[in-house]
CSV table of C-alpha atoms in Angstrom, one decimal:
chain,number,residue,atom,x,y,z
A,280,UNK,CA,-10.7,28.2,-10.0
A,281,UNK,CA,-12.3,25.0,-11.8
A,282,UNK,CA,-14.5,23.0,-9.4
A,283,UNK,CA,-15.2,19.5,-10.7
A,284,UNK,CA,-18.5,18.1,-9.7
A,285,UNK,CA,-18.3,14.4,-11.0
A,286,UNK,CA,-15.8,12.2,-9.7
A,287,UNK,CA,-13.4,11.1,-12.1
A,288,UNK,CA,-13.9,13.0,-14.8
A,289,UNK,CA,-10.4,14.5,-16.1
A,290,UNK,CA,-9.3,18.1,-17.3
A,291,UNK,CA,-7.6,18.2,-20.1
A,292,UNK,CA,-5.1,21.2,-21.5
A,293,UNK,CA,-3.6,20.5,-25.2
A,294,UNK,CA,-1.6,22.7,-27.0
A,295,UNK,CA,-0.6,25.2,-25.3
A,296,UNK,CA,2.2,27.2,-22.8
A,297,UNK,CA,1.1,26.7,-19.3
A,298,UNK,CA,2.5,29.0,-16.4
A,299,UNK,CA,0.4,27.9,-13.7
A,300,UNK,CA,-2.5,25.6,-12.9
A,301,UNK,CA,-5.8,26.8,-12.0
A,302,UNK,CA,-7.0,26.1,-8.3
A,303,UNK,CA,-8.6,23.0,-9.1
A,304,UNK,CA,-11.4,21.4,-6.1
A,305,UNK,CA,-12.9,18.0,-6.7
A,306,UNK,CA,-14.5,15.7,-3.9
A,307,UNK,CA,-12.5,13.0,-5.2
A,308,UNK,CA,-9.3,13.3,-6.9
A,309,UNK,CA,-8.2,15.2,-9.9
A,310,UNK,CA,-7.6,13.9,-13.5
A,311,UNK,CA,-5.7,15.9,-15.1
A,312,UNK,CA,-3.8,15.1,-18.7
A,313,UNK,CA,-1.7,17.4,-20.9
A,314,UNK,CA,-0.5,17.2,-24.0
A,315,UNK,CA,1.5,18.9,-26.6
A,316,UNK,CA,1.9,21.0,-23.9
A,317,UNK,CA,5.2,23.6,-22.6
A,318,UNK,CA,5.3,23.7,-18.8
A,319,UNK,CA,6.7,27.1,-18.6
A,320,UNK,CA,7.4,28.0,-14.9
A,321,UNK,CA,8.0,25.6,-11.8
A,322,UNK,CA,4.4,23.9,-11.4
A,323,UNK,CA,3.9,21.8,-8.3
A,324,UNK,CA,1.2,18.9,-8.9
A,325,UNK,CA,-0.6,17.8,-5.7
A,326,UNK,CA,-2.9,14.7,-5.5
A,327,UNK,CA,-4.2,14.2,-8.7
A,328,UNK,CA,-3.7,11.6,-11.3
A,329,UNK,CA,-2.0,12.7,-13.7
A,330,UNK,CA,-1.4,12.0,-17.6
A,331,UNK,CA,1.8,13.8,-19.7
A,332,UNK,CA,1.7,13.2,-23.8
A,333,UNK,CA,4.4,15.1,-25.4
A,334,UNK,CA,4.9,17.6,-22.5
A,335,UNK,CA,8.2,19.5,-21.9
A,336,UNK,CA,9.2,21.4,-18.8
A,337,UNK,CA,11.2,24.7,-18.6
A,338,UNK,CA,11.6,24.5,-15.0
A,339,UNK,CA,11.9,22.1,-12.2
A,340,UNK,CA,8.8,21.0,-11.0
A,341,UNK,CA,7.3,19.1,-8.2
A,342,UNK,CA,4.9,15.8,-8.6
A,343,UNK,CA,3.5,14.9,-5.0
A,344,UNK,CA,1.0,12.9,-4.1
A,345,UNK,CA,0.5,11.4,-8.0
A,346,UNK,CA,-0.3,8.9,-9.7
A,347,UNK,CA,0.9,8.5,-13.4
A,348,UNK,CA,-1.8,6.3,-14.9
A,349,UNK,CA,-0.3,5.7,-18.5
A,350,UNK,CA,3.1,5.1,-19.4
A,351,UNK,CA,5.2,8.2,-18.9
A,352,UNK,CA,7.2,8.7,-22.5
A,353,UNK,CA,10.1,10.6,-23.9
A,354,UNK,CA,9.6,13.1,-21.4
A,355,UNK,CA,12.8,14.8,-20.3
A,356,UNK,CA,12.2,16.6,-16.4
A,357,UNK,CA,14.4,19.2,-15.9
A,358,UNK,CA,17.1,19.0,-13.2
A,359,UNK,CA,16.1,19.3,-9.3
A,360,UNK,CA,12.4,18.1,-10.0
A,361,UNK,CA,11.2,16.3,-6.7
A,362,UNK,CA,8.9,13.5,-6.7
A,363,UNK,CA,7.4,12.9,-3.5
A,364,UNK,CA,4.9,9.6,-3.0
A,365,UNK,CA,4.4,9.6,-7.3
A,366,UNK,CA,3.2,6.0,-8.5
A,367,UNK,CA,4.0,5.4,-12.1
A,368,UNK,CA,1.6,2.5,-12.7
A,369,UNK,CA,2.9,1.8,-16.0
A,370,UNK,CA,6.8,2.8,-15.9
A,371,UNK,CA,8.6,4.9,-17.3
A,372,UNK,CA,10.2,5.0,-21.1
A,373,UNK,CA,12.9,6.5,-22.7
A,374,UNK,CA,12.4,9.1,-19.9
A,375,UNK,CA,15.4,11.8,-19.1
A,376,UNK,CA,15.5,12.8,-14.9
A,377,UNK,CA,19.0,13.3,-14.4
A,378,UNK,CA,20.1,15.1,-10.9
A,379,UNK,CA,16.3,14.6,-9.6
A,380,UNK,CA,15.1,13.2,-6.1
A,381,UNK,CA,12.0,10.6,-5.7
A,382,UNK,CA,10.8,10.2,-2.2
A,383,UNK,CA,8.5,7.5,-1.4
A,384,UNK,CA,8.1,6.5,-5.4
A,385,UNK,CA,6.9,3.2,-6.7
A,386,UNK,CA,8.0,2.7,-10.3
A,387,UNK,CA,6.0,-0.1,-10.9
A,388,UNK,CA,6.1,-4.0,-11.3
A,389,UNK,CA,6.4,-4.5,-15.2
A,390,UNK,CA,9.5,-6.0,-16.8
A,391,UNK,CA,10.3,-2.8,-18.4
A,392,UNK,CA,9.0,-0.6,-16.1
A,393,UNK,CA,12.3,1.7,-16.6
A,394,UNK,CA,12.7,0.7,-19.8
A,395,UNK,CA,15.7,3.2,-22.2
A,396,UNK,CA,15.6,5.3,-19.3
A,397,UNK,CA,18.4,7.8,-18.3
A,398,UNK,CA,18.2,8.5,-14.4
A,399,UNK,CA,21.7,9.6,-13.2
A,400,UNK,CA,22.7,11.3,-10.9
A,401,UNK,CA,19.3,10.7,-8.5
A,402,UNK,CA,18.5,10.5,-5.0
A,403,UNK,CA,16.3,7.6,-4.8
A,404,UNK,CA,14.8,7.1,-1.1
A,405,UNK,CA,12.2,4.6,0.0
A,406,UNK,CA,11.3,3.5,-3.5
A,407,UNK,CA,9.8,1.1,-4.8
A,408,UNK,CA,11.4,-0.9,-8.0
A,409,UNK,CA,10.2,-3.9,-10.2
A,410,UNK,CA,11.9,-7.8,-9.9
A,411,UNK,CA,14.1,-7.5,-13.0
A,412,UNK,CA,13.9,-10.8,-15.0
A,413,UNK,CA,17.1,-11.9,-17.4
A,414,UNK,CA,15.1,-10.6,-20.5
A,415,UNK,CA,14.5,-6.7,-19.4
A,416,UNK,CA,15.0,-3.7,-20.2
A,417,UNK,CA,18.4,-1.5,-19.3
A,418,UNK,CA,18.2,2.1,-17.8
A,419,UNK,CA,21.0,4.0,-16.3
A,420,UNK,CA,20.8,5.0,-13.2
A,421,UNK,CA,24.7,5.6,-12.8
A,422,UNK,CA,25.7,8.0,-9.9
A,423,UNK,CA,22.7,7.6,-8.3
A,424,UNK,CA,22.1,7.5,-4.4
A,425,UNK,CA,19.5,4.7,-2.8
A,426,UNK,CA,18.2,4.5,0.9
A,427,UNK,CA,15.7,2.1,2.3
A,428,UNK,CA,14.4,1.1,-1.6
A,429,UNK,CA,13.0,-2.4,-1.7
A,430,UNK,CA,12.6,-4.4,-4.8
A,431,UNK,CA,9.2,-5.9,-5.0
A,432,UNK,CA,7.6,-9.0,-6.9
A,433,UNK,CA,4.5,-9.5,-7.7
A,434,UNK,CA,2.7,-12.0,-8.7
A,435,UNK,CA,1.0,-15.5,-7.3
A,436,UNK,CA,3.8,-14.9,-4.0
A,437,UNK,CA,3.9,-10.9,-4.3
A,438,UNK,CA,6.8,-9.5,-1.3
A,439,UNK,CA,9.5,-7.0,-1.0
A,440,UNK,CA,13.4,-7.5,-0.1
A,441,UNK,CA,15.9,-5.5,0.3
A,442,UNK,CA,17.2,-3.5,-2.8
A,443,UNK,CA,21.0,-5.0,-2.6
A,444,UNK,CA,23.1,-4.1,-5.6
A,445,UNK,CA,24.6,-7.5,-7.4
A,446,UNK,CA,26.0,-8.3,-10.4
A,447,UNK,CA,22.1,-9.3,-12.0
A,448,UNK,CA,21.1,-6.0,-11.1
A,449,UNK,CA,24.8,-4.6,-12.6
A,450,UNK,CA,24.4,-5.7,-16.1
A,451,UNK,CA,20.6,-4.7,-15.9
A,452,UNK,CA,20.4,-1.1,-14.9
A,453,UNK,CA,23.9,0.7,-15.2
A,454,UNK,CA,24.7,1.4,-11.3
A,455,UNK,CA,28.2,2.3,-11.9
A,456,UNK,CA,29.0,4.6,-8.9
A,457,UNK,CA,25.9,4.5,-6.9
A,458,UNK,CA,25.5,4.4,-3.6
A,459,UNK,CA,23.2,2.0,-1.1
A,460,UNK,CA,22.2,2.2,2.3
A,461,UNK,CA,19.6,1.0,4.2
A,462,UNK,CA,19.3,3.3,6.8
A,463,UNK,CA,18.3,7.0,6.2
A,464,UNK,CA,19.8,9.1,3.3
């Protein structure tokens, strides 16, 4: 068990195999970064903010409650990994999630906040996705399935509308056989 004492100060685990996390307690929430490191077995992550550098995973595992507080990069998550309420407050990158469900997720509001990503194949409900300008990044998020995702703008007039699949958002992100719905999934 590791019980952190100062509030936001971050445990850090580099180079190594991990199998399972320790029992961590903090009175505010955990920082925790890894990197260069193997995620052996299926590790659930639970309220904590959360940093991944050249991390790969064995097994599914589950990412609630979490905030991503640098860019997440070339990081490939194994099939059936849930993310449940996960902010990624700098996007994602050339990141690999194929056949993966996000629950609740906001992916950011940067241009290329899903930039090179490949994201088939995903149930994608209640999400939150950045205002794609003409100049940004594509991702593929073919076969996918969306319901109740907004799109949201920031900026000097920040709202969110409905996530409706047209041509713009076509030849940005590859939707090719996706489905949308705004009621439940």
């Amino acid at each position: 068990q590791v019980q952190m004492t100062k509030t936001g100060a971050t445990l850090s685990f580099a180079k190594t195999k991990i199998k399972k996390l320790p029992n961590m307690q903090s009175e505010g929430q955990v920082h925790l970064c890894l990197e260069d490191c193997q995620l052996t077995d299926a590790i659930t992550f639970h309220k904590m903010k959360l940093g991944l550098r050249n991390v790969s995973m064995l097994k599914p595992c589950e990412f609630d409650s979490i905030v991503f507080w640098d860019k997440v990069v070339d990081i490939v998550f194994p099939a059936q990994t849930n993310f449940r309420l996960t902010r990624f407050k700098e996007g994602l990158h050339g990141v690999i999630a194929s056949g993966c469900t996000f629950d609740g997720c906001n992916f950011g509001f940067s241009q290329n906040a899903l930039s090179d990503c490949l994201l088939t194949q995903c149930t994608f409900r209640n999400c939150r996705f950045p205002f794609l300008e003409e100049h940004s990044p594509v991702a593929n998020l073919a076969g996918g399935s969306f319901a109740q995702c907004r799109i949201q703008w920031s900026g000097q007039f920040a709202h969110e509308e409905s996530f409706v699949i047209n041509s713009h958002w076509l030849r940005k992100w590859n939707l090719a056989g996706a489905s949308l719905s705004e009621g439940p999934a």
